[in-house]
Tab-separated table of C-alpha atoms in Angstrom:
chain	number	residue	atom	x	y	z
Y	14	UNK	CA	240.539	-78.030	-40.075
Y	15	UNK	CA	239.440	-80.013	-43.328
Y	16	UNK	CA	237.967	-82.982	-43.654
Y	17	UNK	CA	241.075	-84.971	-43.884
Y	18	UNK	CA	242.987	-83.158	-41.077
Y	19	UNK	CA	240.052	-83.891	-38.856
Y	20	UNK	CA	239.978	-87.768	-39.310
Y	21	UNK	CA	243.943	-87.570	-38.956
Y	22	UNK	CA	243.434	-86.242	-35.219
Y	23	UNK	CA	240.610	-88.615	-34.571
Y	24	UNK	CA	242.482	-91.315	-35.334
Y	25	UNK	CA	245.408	-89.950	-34.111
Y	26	UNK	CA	243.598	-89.133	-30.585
Y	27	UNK	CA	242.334	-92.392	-30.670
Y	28	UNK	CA	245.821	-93.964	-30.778
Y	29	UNK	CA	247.102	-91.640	-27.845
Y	30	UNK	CA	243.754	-92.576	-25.259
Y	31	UNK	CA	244.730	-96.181	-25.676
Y	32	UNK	CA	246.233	-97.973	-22.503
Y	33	UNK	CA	249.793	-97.714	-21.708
Y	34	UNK	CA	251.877	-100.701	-21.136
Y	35	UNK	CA	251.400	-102.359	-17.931
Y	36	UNK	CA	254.317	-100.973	-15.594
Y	37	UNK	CA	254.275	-97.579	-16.998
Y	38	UNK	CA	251.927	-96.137	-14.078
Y	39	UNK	CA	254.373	-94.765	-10.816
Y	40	UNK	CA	253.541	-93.970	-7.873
Y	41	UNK	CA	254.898	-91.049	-5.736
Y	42	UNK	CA	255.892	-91.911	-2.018
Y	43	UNK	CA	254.277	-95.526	-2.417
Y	44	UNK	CA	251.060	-93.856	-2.296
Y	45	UNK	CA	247.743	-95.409	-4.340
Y	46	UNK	CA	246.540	-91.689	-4.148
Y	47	UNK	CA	249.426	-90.750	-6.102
Y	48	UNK	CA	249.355	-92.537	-9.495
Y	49	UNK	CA	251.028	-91.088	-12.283
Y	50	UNK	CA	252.476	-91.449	-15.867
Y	51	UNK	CA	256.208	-90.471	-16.625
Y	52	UNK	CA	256.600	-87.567	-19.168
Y	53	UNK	CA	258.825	-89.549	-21.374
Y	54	UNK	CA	255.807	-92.131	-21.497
Y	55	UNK	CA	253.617	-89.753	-23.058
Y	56	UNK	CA	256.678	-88.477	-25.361
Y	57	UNK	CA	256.846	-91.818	-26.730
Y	58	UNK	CA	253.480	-92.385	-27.270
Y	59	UNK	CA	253.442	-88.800	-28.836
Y	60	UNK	CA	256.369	-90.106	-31.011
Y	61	UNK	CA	254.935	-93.688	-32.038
Y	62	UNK	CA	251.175	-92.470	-32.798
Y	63	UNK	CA	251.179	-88.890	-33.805
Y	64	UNK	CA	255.128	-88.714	-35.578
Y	65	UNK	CA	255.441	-85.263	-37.020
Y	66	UNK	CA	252.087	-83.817	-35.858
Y	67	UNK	CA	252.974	-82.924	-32.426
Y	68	UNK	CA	255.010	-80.282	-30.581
Y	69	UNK	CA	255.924	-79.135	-27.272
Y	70	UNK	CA	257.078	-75.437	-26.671
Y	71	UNK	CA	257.355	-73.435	-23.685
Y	72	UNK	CA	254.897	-70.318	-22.758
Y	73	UNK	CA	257.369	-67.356	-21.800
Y	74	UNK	CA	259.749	-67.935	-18.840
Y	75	UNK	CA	259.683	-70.215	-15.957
Y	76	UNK	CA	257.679	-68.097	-12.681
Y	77	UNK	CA	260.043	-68.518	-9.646
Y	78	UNK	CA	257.955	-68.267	-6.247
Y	79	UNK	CA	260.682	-67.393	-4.022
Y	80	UNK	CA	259.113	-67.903	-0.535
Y	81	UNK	CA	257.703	-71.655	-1.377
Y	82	UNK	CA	260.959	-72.344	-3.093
Y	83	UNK	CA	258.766	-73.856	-6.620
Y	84	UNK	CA	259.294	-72.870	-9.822
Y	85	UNK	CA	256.101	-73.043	-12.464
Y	86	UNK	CA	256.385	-73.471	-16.126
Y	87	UNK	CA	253.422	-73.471	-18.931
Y	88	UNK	CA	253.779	-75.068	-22.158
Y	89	UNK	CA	251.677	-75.804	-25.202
Y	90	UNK	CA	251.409	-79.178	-26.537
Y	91	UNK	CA	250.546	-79.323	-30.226
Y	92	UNK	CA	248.359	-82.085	-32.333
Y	93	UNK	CA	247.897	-80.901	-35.539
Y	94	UNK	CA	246.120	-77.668	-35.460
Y	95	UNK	CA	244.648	-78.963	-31.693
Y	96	UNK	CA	246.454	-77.114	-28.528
Y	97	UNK	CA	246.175	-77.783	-25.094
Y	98	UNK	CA	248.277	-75.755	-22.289
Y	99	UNK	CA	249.864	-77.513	-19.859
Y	100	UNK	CA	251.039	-76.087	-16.114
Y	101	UNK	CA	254.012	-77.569	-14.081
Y	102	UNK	CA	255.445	-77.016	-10.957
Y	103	UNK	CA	258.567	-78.584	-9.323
Y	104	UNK	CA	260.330	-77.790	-5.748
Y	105	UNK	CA	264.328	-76.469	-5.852
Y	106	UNK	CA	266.762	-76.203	-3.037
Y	107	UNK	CA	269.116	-73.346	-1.843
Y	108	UNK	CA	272.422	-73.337	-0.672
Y	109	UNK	CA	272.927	-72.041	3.049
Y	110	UNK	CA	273.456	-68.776	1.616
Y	111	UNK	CA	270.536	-68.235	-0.325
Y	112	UNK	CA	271.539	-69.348	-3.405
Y	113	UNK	CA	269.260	-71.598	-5.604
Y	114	UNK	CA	271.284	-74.782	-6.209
Y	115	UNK	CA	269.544	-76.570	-8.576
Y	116	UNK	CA	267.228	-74.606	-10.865
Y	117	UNK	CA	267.882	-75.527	-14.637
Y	118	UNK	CA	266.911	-79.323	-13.156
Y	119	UNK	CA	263.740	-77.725	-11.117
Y	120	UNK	CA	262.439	-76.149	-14.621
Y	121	UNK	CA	263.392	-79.380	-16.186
Y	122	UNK	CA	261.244	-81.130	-13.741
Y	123	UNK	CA	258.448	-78.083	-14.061
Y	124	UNK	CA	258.349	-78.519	-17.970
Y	125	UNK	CA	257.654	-82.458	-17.614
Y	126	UNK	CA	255.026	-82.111	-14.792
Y	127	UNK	CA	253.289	-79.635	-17.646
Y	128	UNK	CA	253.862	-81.930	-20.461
Y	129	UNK	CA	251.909	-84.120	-18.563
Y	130	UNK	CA	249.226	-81.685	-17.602
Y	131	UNK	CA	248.720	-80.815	-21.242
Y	132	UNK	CA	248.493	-84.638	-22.269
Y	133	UNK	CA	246.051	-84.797	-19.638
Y	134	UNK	CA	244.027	-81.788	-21.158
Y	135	UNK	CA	243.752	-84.702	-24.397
Y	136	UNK	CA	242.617	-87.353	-22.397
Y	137	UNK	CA	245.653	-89.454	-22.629
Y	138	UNK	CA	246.405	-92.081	-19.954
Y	139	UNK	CA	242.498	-91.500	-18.475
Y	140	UNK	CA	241.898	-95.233	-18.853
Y	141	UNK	CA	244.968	-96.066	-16.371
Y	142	UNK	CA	244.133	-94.192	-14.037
Y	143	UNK	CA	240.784	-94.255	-14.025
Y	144	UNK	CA	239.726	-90.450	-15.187
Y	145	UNK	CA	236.469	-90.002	-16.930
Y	146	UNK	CA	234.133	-92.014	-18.991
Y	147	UNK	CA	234.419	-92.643	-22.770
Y	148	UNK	CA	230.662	-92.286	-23.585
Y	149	UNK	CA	231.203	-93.212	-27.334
Y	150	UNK	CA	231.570	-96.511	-26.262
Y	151	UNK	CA	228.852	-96.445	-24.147
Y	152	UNK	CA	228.306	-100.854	-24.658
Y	153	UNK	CA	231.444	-101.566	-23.648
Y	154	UNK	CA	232.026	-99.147	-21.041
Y	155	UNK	CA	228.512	-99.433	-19.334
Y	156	UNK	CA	229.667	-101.125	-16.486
Y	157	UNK	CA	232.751	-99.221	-16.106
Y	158	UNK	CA	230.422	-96.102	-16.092
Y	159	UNK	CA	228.188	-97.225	-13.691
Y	160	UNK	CA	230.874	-97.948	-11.383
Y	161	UNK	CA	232.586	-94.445	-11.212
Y	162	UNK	CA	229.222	-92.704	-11.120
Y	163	UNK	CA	228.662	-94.997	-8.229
Y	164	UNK	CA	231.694	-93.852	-6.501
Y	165	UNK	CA	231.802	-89.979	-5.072
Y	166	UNK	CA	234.455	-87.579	-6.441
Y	167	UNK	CA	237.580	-87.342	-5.085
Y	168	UNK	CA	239.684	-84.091	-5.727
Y	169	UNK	CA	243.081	-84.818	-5.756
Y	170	UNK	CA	246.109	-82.602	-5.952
Y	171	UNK	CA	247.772	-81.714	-9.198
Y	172	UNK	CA	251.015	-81.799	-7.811
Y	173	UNK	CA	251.614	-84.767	-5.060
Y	174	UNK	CA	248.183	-86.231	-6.520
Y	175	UNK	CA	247.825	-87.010	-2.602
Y	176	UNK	CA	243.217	-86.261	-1.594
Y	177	UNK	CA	242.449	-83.250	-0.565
Y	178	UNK	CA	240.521	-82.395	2.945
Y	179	UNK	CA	237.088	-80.645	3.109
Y	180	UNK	CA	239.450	-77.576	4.343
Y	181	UNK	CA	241.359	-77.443	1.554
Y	182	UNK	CA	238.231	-77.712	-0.839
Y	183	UNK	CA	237.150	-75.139	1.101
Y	184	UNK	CA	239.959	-72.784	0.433
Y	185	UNK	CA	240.469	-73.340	-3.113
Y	186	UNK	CA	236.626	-72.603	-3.529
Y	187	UNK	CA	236.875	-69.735	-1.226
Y	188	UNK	CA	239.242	-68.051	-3.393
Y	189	UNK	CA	237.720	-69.298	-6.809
Y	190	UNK	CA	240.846	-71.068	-7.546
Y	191	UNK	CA	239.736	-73.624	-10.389
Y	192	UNK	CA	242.920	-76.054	-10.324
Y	193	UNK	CA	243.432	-78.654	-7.582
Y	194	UNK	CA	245.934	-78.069	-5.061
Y	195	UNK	CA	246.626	-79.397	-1.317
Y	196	UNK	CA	247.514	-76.585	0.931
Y	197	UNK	CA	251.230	-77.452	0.740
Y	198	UNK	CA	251.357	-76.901	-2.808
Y	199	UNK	CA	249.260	-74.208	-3.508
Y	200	UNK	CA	250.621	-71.360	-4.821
Y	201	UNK	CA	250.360	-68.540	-1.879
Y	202	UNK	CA	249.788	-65.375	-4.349
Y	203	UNK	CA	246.592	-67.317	-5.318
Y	204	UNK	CA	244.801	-66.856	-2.056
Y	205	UNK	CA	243.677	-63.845	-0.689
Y	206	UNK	CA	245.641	-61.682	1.466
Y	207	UNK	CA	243.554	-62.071	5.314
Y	208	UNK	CA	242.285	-65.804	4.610
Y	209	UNK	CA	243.082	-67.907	7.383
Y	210	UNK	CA	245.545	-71.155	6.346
């Protein structure tokens, strides 16, 4: 990246780490533990900072896991010559007969939960809900800081973004799984066969 492509997505990145409007953040099931940011928040923002420097594509084809009736879809979100993969899950529902009845809005819902994975992976929407430190601006944030240090870690699903038990630490470090699941939503071909759930 040259010289001038590289203050582009600084400033750029900048742009997208700012604050969102108040309102934007939802929460799932009324829960506090469940924050979130709508996808089409983070597609505007993409839109109004970044203009014709971004892209979103899909990774291959949507993975169906039958028996917890999710679908999972990966997708790469562009900045310039900057990529970040995203990964999204959604639930779908079946028919009495067996037959998947809404699938084309489960990978729908999939592909957004992954858009906002991969805006994640660039820090955006970290100062709403209260992800990381910026330790540029260490003078303004010192307090900030201090606080979060001050506060232990809480590992929170990716999915439901509901806290996750000691147990379900447990598992996930049991079988070296890296992302952050609760045991509803983890994905069963990630655990060993014999490990007791």
């Amino acid at each position: 990246m040259d010289y001038h492509k590289q203050e582009l997505y600084r400033s750029i990145l900048k742009k997208l780490r700012e604050p969102f409007p108040p309102g934007t953040i939802q929460l799932r099931n009324n829960s506090p533990h469940s924050q979130y940011i709508p996808a089409q928040a983070y597609e505007e923002r993409l839109e109004e900072v970044a203009e014709m420097h971004w892209s979103w594509s899909i990774k291959g084809e949507p993975i169906i896991y039958e028996r917890e009736n999710e679908v999972q879809v990966i997708g790469t979100l562009k900045i310039l010559d900057a990529k970040r993969d995203g990964i999204g899950f959604a639930s779908f529902q079946r028919f009495p007969e067996g037959k998947i009845k809404n699938l084309k809005y489960a990978i729908r819902s999939a592909a957004q939960d992954a858009l906002r994975d991969a805006c994640d992976h660039f820090q955006m929407g970290w100062i709403d809900l209260g992800k990381g430190t910026n330790l540029k601006n260490t003078k303004k944030q010192d307090t900030r800081i201090h606080i979060e240090k001050s506060q232990p870690k809480i590992d929170i699903c990716m999915i439901c973004k509901t806290e996750l038990s000691q147990k379900e630490i447990e598992l996930l470090q049991e079988n070296r799984i890296k992302l952050r699941y609760c045991r509803e939503h983890l994905p069963k071909h990630l655990v060993n066969e014999g490990v007791n759930r």
